[in-house]
Amino acid sequence: MRFFSDNAAPACPQVMEALVAANRLDTAYDGDQWSERLDGAFSDLFGKSVRALWASTGTAANCLGLAALCPPHGSILCHEMAHIEVDEAGAPGFFTHGAKLTLLPGQGAKLTPETVNDACERVRDDVHQVQPSALSITNATEYGLSYRADEVATLGEVAKRRGLGFHLDGARFANAVAFTGADPADLTWRAGVDVMSFGFVKNGGMNAEALVFFDPAKAEVVPRLRKRAGHLQSKGRYLAAQILAMLENDLWLTNARAANAAAAALAEAAGSERLVYPVEANELFVRMTPEEAASLRAKGYDFYDWGPGEVRFVTSWDQNMEAVGQLAAAIRAL
Amino acid sequence: MRFFSDNAAPACPQVMEALVAANRLDTAYDGDQWSERLDGAFSDLFGKSVRALWASTGTAANCLGLAALCPPHGSILCHEMAHIEVDEAGAPGFFTHGAKLTLLPGQGAKLTPETVNDACERVRDDVHQVQPSALSITNATEYGLSYRADEVATLGEVAKRRGLGFHLDGARFANAVAFTGADPADLTWRAGVDVMSFGFVKNGGMNAEALVFFDPAKAEVVPRLRKRAGHLQSKGRYLAAQILAMLENDLWLTNARAANAAAAALAEAAGSERLVYPVEANELFVRMTPEEAASLRAKGYDFYDWGPGEVRFVTSWDQNMEAVGQLAAAIRAL
Amino acid sequence: MRFFSDNAAPACPQVMEALVAANRLDTAYDGDQWSERLDGAFSDLFGKSVRALWASTGTAANCLGLAALCPPHGSILCHEMAHIEVDEAGAPGFFTHGAKLTLLPGQGAKLTPETVNDACERVRDDVHQVQPSALSITNATEYGLSYRADEVATLGEVAKRRGLGFHLDGARFANAVAFTGADPADLTWRAGVDVMSFGFVKNGGMNAEALVFFDPAKAEVVPRLRKRAGHLQSKGRYLAAQILAMLENDLWLTNARAANAAAAALAEAAGSERLVYPVEANELFVRMTPEEAASLRAKGYDFYDWGPGEVRFVTSWDQNMEAVGQLAAAIRAL
Amino acid sequence: MRFFSDNAAPACPQVMEALVAANRLDTAYDGDQWSERLDGAFSDLFGKSVRALWASTGTAANCLGLAALCPPHGSILCHEMAHIEVDEAGAPGFFTHGAKLTLLPGQGAKLTPETVNDACERVRDDVHQVQPSALSITNATEYGLSYRADEVATLGEVAKRRGLGFHLDGARFANAVAFTGADPADLTWRAGVDVMSFGFVKNGGMNAEALVFFDPAKAEVVPRLRKRAGHLQSKGRYLAAQILAMLENDLWLTNARAANAAAAALAEAAGSERLVYPVEANELFVRMTPEEAASLRAKGYDFYDWGPGEVRFVTSWDQNMEAVGQLAAAIRAL
């Protein structure tokens, strides 16, 4: 059984049905009836007029958002383990034409207002130094922690005071909402977030993510950037339809709750001694000897090593809870 | 009835079935079983060992290919009406970090060895002038003409002699193969083509195009460029599956033949007097007064104006031949 | 005797004296007393509060200016023979991160309001096409013609109406002012020019050009771009001192008048039959058989061939008028 | 008296004389007699056939060199206090089209083979992570330490083993040679360095630095990059002449020795208690209370604060040793 990655999971049935339903003649690019409903659907979700665009990957969504916030000569403050730094092949540098990522430390891949503020303090305001232009956080983080609304808000205050655009990598935003129970608005625009990537692919989508601008004016240039990056699909309705299907009846939340529940079951089995971080989404980082890991793999469980003496499990929307229970038992039995 | 664009058509049934069949757990990115079959499938088609990658748009496929052939300080020779110049929002400049497109004239958006050669002659070989690095053609062209194999080969000879990489925009390559009856190998690598985008979306696909390198060595850096451009989808199996479905049993050719047949029926109805160019693929450019165009639209036919006194019809793989016959009759009756 | 290029001439005595005078301890970069006087000196010259920065080359000055006017996804309209297109090695693409140059025809490398307007008309206002963002002209042009103030003003009107930034390549602006007798303000900001490169190197400077923004707000980001492009010299006083020396007592005009006078003497000798273009600055394009050219070269005159049956002479600020007279006689005697 | 920066010092007399001597008609760009002597002069200095180009700033020289070593999708390993990271306004990102700087720690801004090796180890060799392509060190470092030849060589071994290009920022290379007494060859190509910027401006030049490629093949594209970046001056002889004047009779070493001697005198006065780092070039970092610093400034000495309780003094080639003696006495008297 695979606990490698939520990217390995299939698309959920409602998404497949939506693709079938959208499979008819319509206007090309994003002029179709599905794409045109995106702004409204996200505006409803966030309780605010927003501008929403589809993109086929989280990397594209993140970097189009960052390019809208940060000029080529600016820098983006982010955690040193942020996905945009560690796993996007330098895409931020490509989309921004060379802007820098300024890397900050922080427990569990979380930033604090202090580290952000200090990083700004260290930069001389002259032409020799790259000036901070944007702040980027990931919620849930790369280590499976969820920022609470007030944590985001204090970061938003620093961003505002420092004149930084505020970007949220929401590849697992659904998991953070599911875990915290917070209003999506409180985790985003009410906390000062300007733009977010809203992840669907890890959560049951096929190949559609959303890019949401809470200030539509900041999105103005983005349709051009998207096209210029080769991300304006000619049959965009198939992306929009996926997203709309997942927003309907809060399927995005339902799926995320399922993945979180699986992770929680494993976390309880692992116990706080073994857990490197509290489990607040659908990822677990677990201390385990190579022998212990081998014994689990011998039972058919697949997962990544994550540094010496640590392994990572990721759960998905479609996780079979019986199998999860068996893995939980196997972990308990180590 | 829509004759706007082949992008408006739905995905064909075999593609939809392939998506359903691929909808299960597998390795993320392009490590899945479908993606791993792409090289082999295209090698079979072209009778040569090639390297093939999926991409979600023709713009991405074209520009990743061009970036592999042309350095930032080089130029790409192409027709002044080439899609990469006219309809890709400057994407070639983005992916190549600022390389130039050098625009050449030519009847029906076709280039000739003479214009290509002359363009090279005009460039002084010094550091002040941007040096030609690549040649790009589109087959079938933006005006619905198809290069024959020998025409491509004479262009390939100039490219080779001038040290130019040779790129083929194959958004409608299937239509060109269907029209000319040529062996795909003769229209590409045997004629000197180094890399092509192989279009599926306009021809019944949903959102997958292929990028084919006839010299695998030239593709080496491309997986990194694709990731860096946000085009490495995390569930790549859904792209690969579409492509494989369309290669199977030559569905790509069957679909293209259907679209070409619809265009040929309309072309016959229009007659050579009205046709701006011979119809050698699935596009027609037809001379028509505004009143004539209006009368067709009044009957429910949708199509674009294309310059003063000209309109464009594009036919698709799924065109209802009865409706095509009615439009043909309406054109005849003008 | 060299009539190759005004770049071959030495620096004039006043520039050398200024370098010696500036050769003492001062603040680094552009914090020195000379650099700080630039804004004022150019504001006096143009009768308007401007922002002026030094740069070491015309290419850098032009491209920093263009980068301030045109986003990466925009295009710059210019003549097909413009220096930025033909002789800057793709630098506009580098500094703008991939913006396009849209090439326009025009007699003697001059643009007309009609060609500019038509070029804008041809662009669909959608995300697929690169939108015109700036207009660039060269005065005096690459073929030695000078725009009159009213010609610049009609171009400026089109630029304004179309929302284009207006850039002037002033590598030989001094020659245009000297020829037309126009007020520099009338050839620039009163005619709608937003930014210009003001050439000194071809006119007796050593290695300092100026970049002048008529709207200081548009210059705001430019000091950062200059540094980022490696053009912020650490001992900037040596650039500023050259420029100030050439502005003092209108030395820039005196030098340009000398070069123009030499060209006028040659033009008179050549006669209108031989002249490809009227001579309105310091360049002549002369019809001449290869044998005639060879006979002049045999007498010790150096100059470039410029297409079949044409040669180019360029005169400099330091041209010996006696030698010019001898060349004039030799041309007459052909 | 200024101890701010070696950029504040004037150009030395031999440089001024060389400019005067070069002030005559010659071929433009780098076709002149001075520029053509550069390769030979540096080949003599390094005892190896090299390719040398002038550039007007250290930032340009560094970044052209880095662009020759690192592709847009690669990363450059450097110290977290490296000039290319801290004081070049993101120029490496501009010249490389978005390559990353991977920042490493190290005492006194020096890297060790271990930190370099560890940084490479941490990178997974897949398309998701930016791969290290180059290593860059500064000698003398930003904190005034000099790498010894064997230290450079052990870094060169790691670079070679890891397939990294090896770049040396030699803004104060002369000071490092003067301090270590090493053969320039042993500090560079014999230790594996591929390309270096060789600084002259801080050491008595006006506005000319050299970019030296120890493997001329790696320089092939650089003249195009230089032109494209606006750094090909049209009267390049004035840059080449400065460099040649400083190479003649080892003036570059004489000047550096003078600056180092002044720094050594101040270091002795400060004593090891106050010195943050050993003084191995022309920079001192001295622990000092704000009151002490104020008392020195009250006596007319200018210098920068450098973090809490620290100040920086930089000495120049032209430092008046009597004044240095007075400052030394004043420091002693604190």
Short mmCIF file of N, CA, C and O in Angstrom, two decimals, chain B residues 180-272:
data_model
loop_
_atom_site.label_atom_id
_atom_site.label_comp_id
_atom_site.label_asym_id
_atom_site.label_seq_id
_atom_site.Cartn_x
_atom_site.Cartn_y
_atom_site.Cartn_z
N THR B 180 -1.11 14.66 -47.10
CA THR B 180 -0.02 14.33 -48.04
C THR B 180 0.13 12.82 -48.20
O THR B 180 0.70 12.37 -49.19
N GLY B 181 -0.34 12.06 -47.20
CA GLY B 181 -0.11 10.63 -47.26
C GLY B 181 1.34 10.24 -47.06
O GLY B 181 1.73 9.09 -47.25
N ALA B 182 2.12 11.21 -46.60
CA ALA B 182 3.56 10.94 -46.44
C ALA B 182 3.81 10.11 -45.18
O ALA B 182 3.01 10.10 -44.24
N ASP B 183 4.92 9.42 -45.19
CA ASP B 183 5.40 8.74 -43.99
C ASP B 183 5.80 9.82 -42.98
O ASP B 183 6.53 10.74 -43.33
N PRO B 184 5.33 9.71 -41.73
CA PRO B 184 5.70 10.72 -40.73
C PRO B 184 7.22 10.93 -40.65
O PRO B 184 7.68 12.05 -40.41
N ALA B 185 7.97 9.88 -40.86
CA ALA B 185 9.43 10.01 -40.82
C ALA B 185 9.94 10.93 -41.92
O ALA B 185 10.88 11.70 -41.73
N ASP B 186 9.29 10.87 -43.09
CA ASP B 186 9.75 11.69 -44.21
C ASP B 186 9.42 13.16 -44.01
O ASP B 186 10.07 14.03 -44.58
N LEU B 187 8.42 13.43 -43.23
CA LEU B 187 8.04 14.82 -42.95
C LEU B 187 8.82 15.39 -41.78
O LEU B 187 8.65 16.56 -41.43
N THR B 188 9.65 14.55 -41.16
CA THR B 188 10.33 15.01 -39.94
C THR B 188 11.82 14.70 -39.97
O THR B 188 12.58 15.38 -40.64
N TRP B 189 12.23 13.65 -39.26
CA TRP B 189 13.67 13.46 -39.06
C TRP B 189 14.41 13.13 -40.34
O TRP B 189 15.57 13.55 -40.49
N ARG B 190 13.77 12.45 -41.27
CA ARG B 190 14.49 12.19 -42.51
C ARG B 190 14.68 13.48 -43.31
O ARG B 190 15.56 13.57 -44.16
N ALA B 191 13.87 14.47 -43.01
CA ALA B 191 14.00 15.77 -43.65
C ALA B 191 14.81 16.75 -42.80
O ALA B 191 14.91 17.92 -43.13
N GLY B 192 15.37 16.25 -41.73
CA GLY B 192 16.27 17.10 -40.94
C GLY B 192 15.67 17.74 -39.71
O GLY B 192 16.34 18.51 -39.01
N VAL B 193 14.40 17.47 -39.42
CA VAL B 193 13.77 18.07 -38.24
C VAL B 193 14.40 17.50 -36.96
O VAL B 193 14.59 16.29 -36.84
N ASP B 194 14.73 18.39 -36.03
CA ASP B 194 15.35 17.97 -34.77
C ASP B 194 14.33 17.72 -33.67
O ASP B 194 14.50 16.83 -32.83
N VAL B 195 13.31 18.54 -33.64
CA VAL B 195 12.32 18.43 -32.58
C VAL B 195 10.98 18.92 -33.10
O VAL B 195 10.92 19.84 -33.91
N MET B 196 9.92 18.28 -32.64
CA MET B 196 8.59 18.73 -33.04
C MET B 196 7.63 18.70 -31.86
O MET B 196 7.79 17.91 -30.92
N SER B 197 6.66 19.59 -31.93
CA SER B 197 5.48 19.42 -31.08
C SER B 197 4.49 18.64 -31.90
O SER B 197 4.28 18.92 -33.09
N PHE B 198 3.90 17.63 -31.30
CA PHE B 198 2.97 16.74 -32.01
C PHE B 198 1.61 17.00 -31.38
O PHE B 198 1.39 16.65 -30.21
N GLY B 199 0.73 17.60 -32.16
CA GLY B 199 -0.53 18.07 -31.61
C GLY B 199 -1.58 16.99 -31.45
O GLY B 199 -1.79 16.20 -32.37
N PHE B 200 -2.25 16.98 -30.33
CA PHE B 200 -3.38 16.09 -30.12
C PHE B 200 -4.65 16.84 -29.72
O PHE B 200 -5.76 16.39 -30.02
N VAL B 201 -4.49 17.97 -29.07
CA VAL B 201 -5.66 18.64 -28.51
C VAL B 201 -6.64 19.07 -29.59
O VAL B 201 -7.86 18.88 -29.46
N LYS B 202 -6.15 19.66 -30.68
CA LYS B 202 -7.05 20.10 -31.75
C LYS B 202 -7.67 18.91 -32.48
O LYS B 202 -8.58 19.06 -33.27
N ASN B 203 -7.14 17.73 -32.23
CA ASN B 203 -7.49 16.56 -33.04
C ASN B 203 -8.21 15.50 -32.21
O ASN B 203 -8.19 14.32 -32.53
N GLY B 204 -8.80 15.93 -31.08
CA GLY B 204 -9.58 14.99 -30.30
C GLY B 204 -9.04 14.70 -28.92
O GLY B 204 -9.63 13.94 -28.16
N GLY B 205 -7.91 15.28 -28.59
CA GLY B 205 -7.37 15.13 -27.25
C GLY B 205 -8.05 16.09 -26.28
O GLY B 205 -8.85 16.94 -26.68
N MET B 206 -7.74 15.92 -24.99
CA MET B 206 -8.29 16.83 -24.00
C MET B 206 -7.25 17.91 -23.66
O MET B 206 -7.47 19.09 -23.89
N ASN B 207 -6.12 17.51 -23.15
CA ASN B 207 -5.12 18.51 -22.76
C ASN B 207 -3.72 17.91 -22.73
O ASN B 207 -2.95 18.16 -21.79
N ALA B 208 -3.38 17.16 -23.77
CA ALA B 208 -2.04 16.57 -23.85
C ALA B 208 -1.47 16.72 -25.25
O ALA B 208 -2.13 16.36 -26.23
N GLU B 209 -0.28 17.27 -25.32
CA GLU B 209 0.47 17.36 -26.56
C GLU B 209 1.77 16.61 -26.32
O GLU B 209 2.16 16.36 -25.17
N ALA B 210 2.44 16.27 -27.40
CA ALA B 210 3.74 15.61 -27.23
C ALA B 210 4.85 16.48 -27.79
O ALA B 210 4.65 17.25 -28.72
N LEU B 211 6.01 16.34 -27.16
CA LEU B 211 7.23 17.01 -27.62
C LEU B 211 8.17 15.88 -27.98
O LEU B 211 8.54 15.08 -27.12
N VAL B 212 8.54 15.79 -29.25
CA VAL B 212 9.33 14.65 -29.72
C VAL B 212 10.70 15.13 -30.20
O VAL B 212 10.78 15.99 -31.09
N PHE B 213 11.73 14.56 -29.61
CA PHE B 213 13.10 14.87 -30.02
C PHE B 213 13.64 13.70 -30.84
O PHE B 213 13.71 12.58 -30.35
N PHE B 214 14.03 14.00 -32.07
CA PHE B 214 14.53 12.93 -32.93
C PHE B 214 15.98 12.61 -32.59
O PHE B 214 16.47 11.53 -32.90
N ASP B 215 16.64 13.57 -31.96
CA ASP B 215 17.96 13.30 -31.41
C ASP B 215 17.84 13.37 -29.88
O ASP B 215 17.81 14.46 -29.31
N PRO B 216 17.73 12.21 -29.24
CA PRO B 216 17.49 12.22 -27.79
C PRO B 216 18.50 13.06 -27.01
O PRO B 216 18.18 13.62 -25.96
N ALA B 217 19.71 13.20 -27.54
CA ALA B 217 20.72 14.00 -26.83
C ALA B 217 20.27 15.44 -26.67
O ALA B 217 20.59 16.10 -25.68
N LYS B 218 19.54 15.94 -27.66
CA LYS B 218 19.09 17.34 -27.58
C LYS B 218 18.00 17.52 -26.53
O LYS B 218 17.67 18.64 -26.15
N ALA B 219 17.41 16.42 -26.07
CA ALA B 219 16.33 16.50 -25.10
C ALA B 219 16.82 16.48 -23.66
O ALA B 219 16.04 16.68 -22.73
N GLU B 220 18.09 16.30 -23.49
CA GLU B 220 18.61 15.97 -22.15
C GLU B 220 18.18 16.96 -21.07
O GLU B 220 17.77 16.57 -19.97
N VAL B 221 18.23 18.24 -21.41
CA VAL B 221 17.94 19.26 -20.40
C VAL B 221 16.44 19.54 -20.28
O VAL B 221 15.99 20.20 -19.33
N VAL B 222 15.66 19.02 -21.20
CA VAL B 222 14.26 19.43 -21.30
C VAL B 222 13.40 19.02 -20.10
O VAL B 222 12.55 19.80 -19.66
N PRO B 223 13.59 17.83 -19.53
CA PRO B 223 12.79 17.53 -18.33
C PRO B 223 12.98 18.58 -17.23
O PRO B 223 12.04 18.91 -16.51
N ARG B 224 14.20 19.11 -17.11
CA ARG B 224 14.40 20.18 -16.11
C ARG B 224 13.69 21.46 -16.52
O ARG B 224 13.05 22.13 -15.69
N LEU B 225 13.77 21.81 -17.80
CA LEU B 225 13.08 23.03 -18.25
C LEU B 225 11.57 22.88 -18.07
O LEU B 225 10.90 23.83 -17.68
N ARG B 226 11.06 21.69 -18.35
CA ARG B 226 9.62 21.48 -18.20
C ARG B 226 9.18 21.66 -16.76
O ARG B 226 8.18 22.32 -16.48
N LYS B 227 9.94 21.09 -15.84
CA LYS B 227 9.60 21.25 -14.43
C LYS B 227 9.71 22.72 -14.03
O LYS B 227 8.82 23.26 -13.33
N ARG B 228 10.77 23.36 -14.46
CA ARG B 228 11.01 24.76 -14.08
C ARG B 228 9.92 25.68 -14.63
O ARG B 228 9.69 26.76 -14.09
N ALA B 229 9.29 25.26 -15.71
CA ALA B 229 8.20 26.07 -16.28
C ALA B 229 6.85 25.69 -15.71
O ALA B 229 5.81 26.15 -16.18
N GLY B 230 6.85 24.82 -14.69
CA GLY B 230 5.59 24.43 -14.07
C GLY B 230 4.77 23.48 -14.92
O GLY B 230 3.57 23.34 -14.71
N HIS B 231 5.42 22.81 -15.85
CA HIS B 231 4.69 21.92 -16.75
C HIS B 231 4.85 20.44 -16.43
O HIS B 231 4.39 19.60 -17.21
N LEU B 232 5.52 20.12 -15.34
CA LEU B 232 5.58 18.71 -14.94
C LEU B 232 4.37 18.42 -14.06
O LEU B 232 4.38 18.74 -12.87
N GLN B 233 3.36 17.85 -14.64
CA GLN B 233 2.15 17.59 -13.85
C GLN B 233 2.42 16.44 -12.88
O GLN B 233 3.16 15.51 -13.16
N SER B 234 1.80 16.54 -11.71
CA SER B 234 2.09 15.52 -10.71
C SER B 234 1.37 14.20 -11.00
O SER B 234 1.78 13.16 -10.52
N LYS B 235 0.32 14.26 -11.77
CA LYS B 235 -0.35 13.02 -12.19
C LYS B 235 -0.26 12.91 -13.71
O LYS B 235 -1.27 12.93 -14.43
N GLY B 236 0.97 12.77 -14.16
CA GLY B 236 1.24 12.81 -15.60
C GLY B 236 0.61 11.67 -16.36
O GLY B 236 0.47 11.74 -17.58
N ARG B 237 0.20 10.63 -15.64
CA ARG B 237 -0.39 9.50 -16.36
C ARG B 237 -1.61 9.89 -17.17
O ARG B 237 -1.90 9.27 -18.19
N TYR B 238 -2.31 10.93 -16.73
CA TYR B 238 -3.51 11.32 -17.48
C TYR B 238 -3.17 11.98 -18.81
O TYR B 238 -3.98 11.99 -19.72
N LEU B 239 -1.99 12.54 -18.90
CA LEU B 239 -1.57 13.09 -20.20
C LEU B 239 -1.07 11.97 -21.10
O LEU B 239 -1.44 11.87 -22.26
N ALA B 240 -0.20 11.14 -20.53
CA ALA B 240 0.38 10.06 -21.34
C ALA B 240 -0.72 9.14 -21.88
O ALA B 240 -0.67 8.70 -23.03
N ALA B 241 -1.72 8.88 -21.04
CA ALA B 241 -2.78 7.96 -21.46
C ALA B 241 -3.55 8.50 -22.66
O ALA B 241 -3.94 7.76 -23.57
N GLN B 242 -3.80 9.81 -22.65
CA GLN B 242 -4.48 10.41 -23.81
C GLN B 242 -3.69 10.19 -25.09
O GLN B 242 -4.24 9.85 -26.14
N ILE B 243 -2.39 10.46 -24.99
CA ILE B 243 -1.55 10.37 -26.18
C ILE B 243 -1.49 8.94 -26.69
O ILE B 243 -1.64 8.68 -27.88
N LEU B 244 -1.30 8.01 -25.75
CA LEU B 244 -1.22 6.61 -26.16
C LEU B 244 -2.53 6.17 -26.82
O LEU B 244 -2.53 5.43 -27.81
N ALA B 245 -3.63 6.63 -26.27
CA ALA B 245 -4.93 6.26 -26.85
C ALA B 245 -5.04 6.77 -28.28
O ALA B 245 -5.61 6.11 -29.16
N MET B 246 -4.49 7.94 -28.54
CA MET B 246 -4.62 8.50 -29.88
C MET B 246 -3.62 7.89 -30.86
O MET B 246 -3.84 7.95 -32.08
N LEU B 247 -2.53 7.36 -30.33
CA LEU B 247 -1.59 6.69 -31.23
C LEU B 247 -2.09 5.29 -31.61
O LEU B 247 -1.81 4.79 -32.70
N GLU B 248 -2.83 4.70 -30.67
CA GLU B 248 -3.28 3.33 -30.90
C GLU B 248 -4.19 3.26 -32.12
O GLU B 248 -5.09 4.09 -32.28
N ASN B 249 -3.97 2.27 -32.95
CA ASN B 249 -4.78 2.07 -34.16
C ASN B 249 -4.82 3.33 -35.03
O ASN B 249 -5.80 3.55 -35.76
N ASP B 250 -3.81 4.16 -34.92
CA ASP B 250 -3.76 5.37 -35.74
C ASP B 250 -4.98 6.25 -35.59
O ASP B 250 -5.44 6.87 -36.57
N LEU B 251 -5.51 6.32 -34.37
CA LEU B 251 -6.67 7.18 -34.16
C LEU B 251 -6.36 8.63 -34.55
O LEU B 251 -7.23 9.34 -35.07
N TRP B 252 -5.11 9.06 -34.30
CA TRP B 252 -4.74 10.43 -34.67
C TRP B 252 -4.95 10.67 -36.16
O TRP B 252 -5.36 11.75 -36.58
N LEU B 253 -4.68 9.67 -36.98
CA LEU B 253 -4.84 9.82 -38.43
C LEU B 253 -6.31 9.75 -38.82
O LEU B 253 -6.78 10.52 -39.65
N THR B 254 -7.03 8.84 -38.18
CA THR B 254 -8.46 8.72 -38.46
C THR B 254 -9.17 10.03 -38.16
O THR B 254 -9.97 10.52 -38.98
N ASN B 255 -8.87 10.60 -37.01
CA ASN B 255 -9.51 11.87 -36.64
C ASN B 255 -9.14 12.98 -37.63
O ASN B 255 -9.99 13.78 -38.04
N ALA B 256 -7.87 13.03 -37.99
CA ALA B 256 -7.43 14.09 -38.91
C ALA B 256 -8.07 13.92 -40.28
O ALA B 256 -8.44 14.89 -40.95
N ARG B 257 -8.19 12.70 -40.70
CA ARG B 257 -8.83 12.48 -42.01
C ARG B 257 -10.28 12.96 -42.00
O ARG B 257 -10.76 13.53 -42.97
N ALA B 258 -10.95 12.71 -40.87
CA ALA B 258 -12.34 13.17 -40.77
C ALA B 258 -12.42 14.69 -40.87
O ALA B 258 -13.25 15.25 -41.60
N ALA B 259 -11.55 15.37 -40.16
CA ALA B 259 -11.56 16.83 -40.20
C ALA B 259 -11.20 17.32 -41.60
O ALA B 259 -11.83 18.25 -42.14
N ASN B 260 -10.20 16.71 -42.21
CA ASN B 260 -9.80 17.10 -43.55
C ASN B 260 -10.95 16.89 -44.55
O ASN B 260 -11.17 17.71 -45.45
N ALA B 261 -11.65 15.78 -44.40
CA ALA B 261 -12.73 15.49 -45.33
C ALA B 261 -13.82 16.56 -45.24
O ALA B 261 -14.38 16.99 -46.27
N ALA B 262 -14.12 16.99 -44.04
CA ALA B 262 -15.11 18.04 -43.87
C ALA B 262 -14.64 19.32 -44.54
O ALA B 262 -15.41 20.02 -45.22
N ALA B 263 -13.37 19.64 -44.36
CA ALA B 263 -12.83 20.84 -44.99
C ALA B 263 -12.85 20.72 -46.50
O ALA B 263 -13.17 21.68 -47.23
N ALA B 264 -12.54 19.53 -47.01
CA ALA B 264 -12.52 19.34 -48.46
C ALA B 264 -13.91 19.52 -49.05
O ALA B 264 -14.07 20.10 -50.13
N ALA B 265 -14.92 19.04 -48.32
CA ALA B 265 -16.29 19.20 -48.81
C ALA B 265 -16.66 20.67 -48.90
O ALA B 265 -17.28 21.11 -49.89
N LEU B 266 -16.28 21.43 -47.90
CA LEU B 266 -16.57 22.87 -47.94
C LEU B 266 -15.76 23.55 -49.04
O LEU B 266 -16.25 24.47 -49.71
N ALA B 267 -14.53 23.09 -49.22
CA ALA B 267 -13.66 23.70 -50.23
C ALA B 267 -14.25 23.49 -51.61
O ALA B 267 -14.26 24.40 -52.45
N GLU B 268 -14.76 22.32 -51.84
CA GLU B 268 -15.33 22.05 -53.15
C GLU B 268 -16.53 22.95 -53.39
O GLU B 268 -16.72 23.49 -54.49
N ALA B 269 -17.31 23.13 -52.33
CA ALA B 269 -18.47 24.00 -52.45
C ALA B 269 -18.07 25.44 -52.73
O ALA B 269 -18.70 26.15 -53.51
N ALA B 270 -17.01 25.89 -52.05
CA ALA B 270 -16.58 27.29 -52.20
C ALA B 270 -16.03 27.53 -53.60
O ALA B 270 -16.27 28.58 -54.21
N GLY B 271 -15.27 26.58 -54.11
CA GLY B 271 -14.69 26.75 -55.44
C GLY B 271 -13.43 27.57 -55.41
O GLY B 271 -13.21 28.39 -54.50
N SER B 272 -12.60 27.39 -56.40
CA SER B 272 -11.25 27.97 -56.35
C SER B 272 -11.28 29.50 -56.39
O SER B 272 -10.37 30.16 -55.90
#
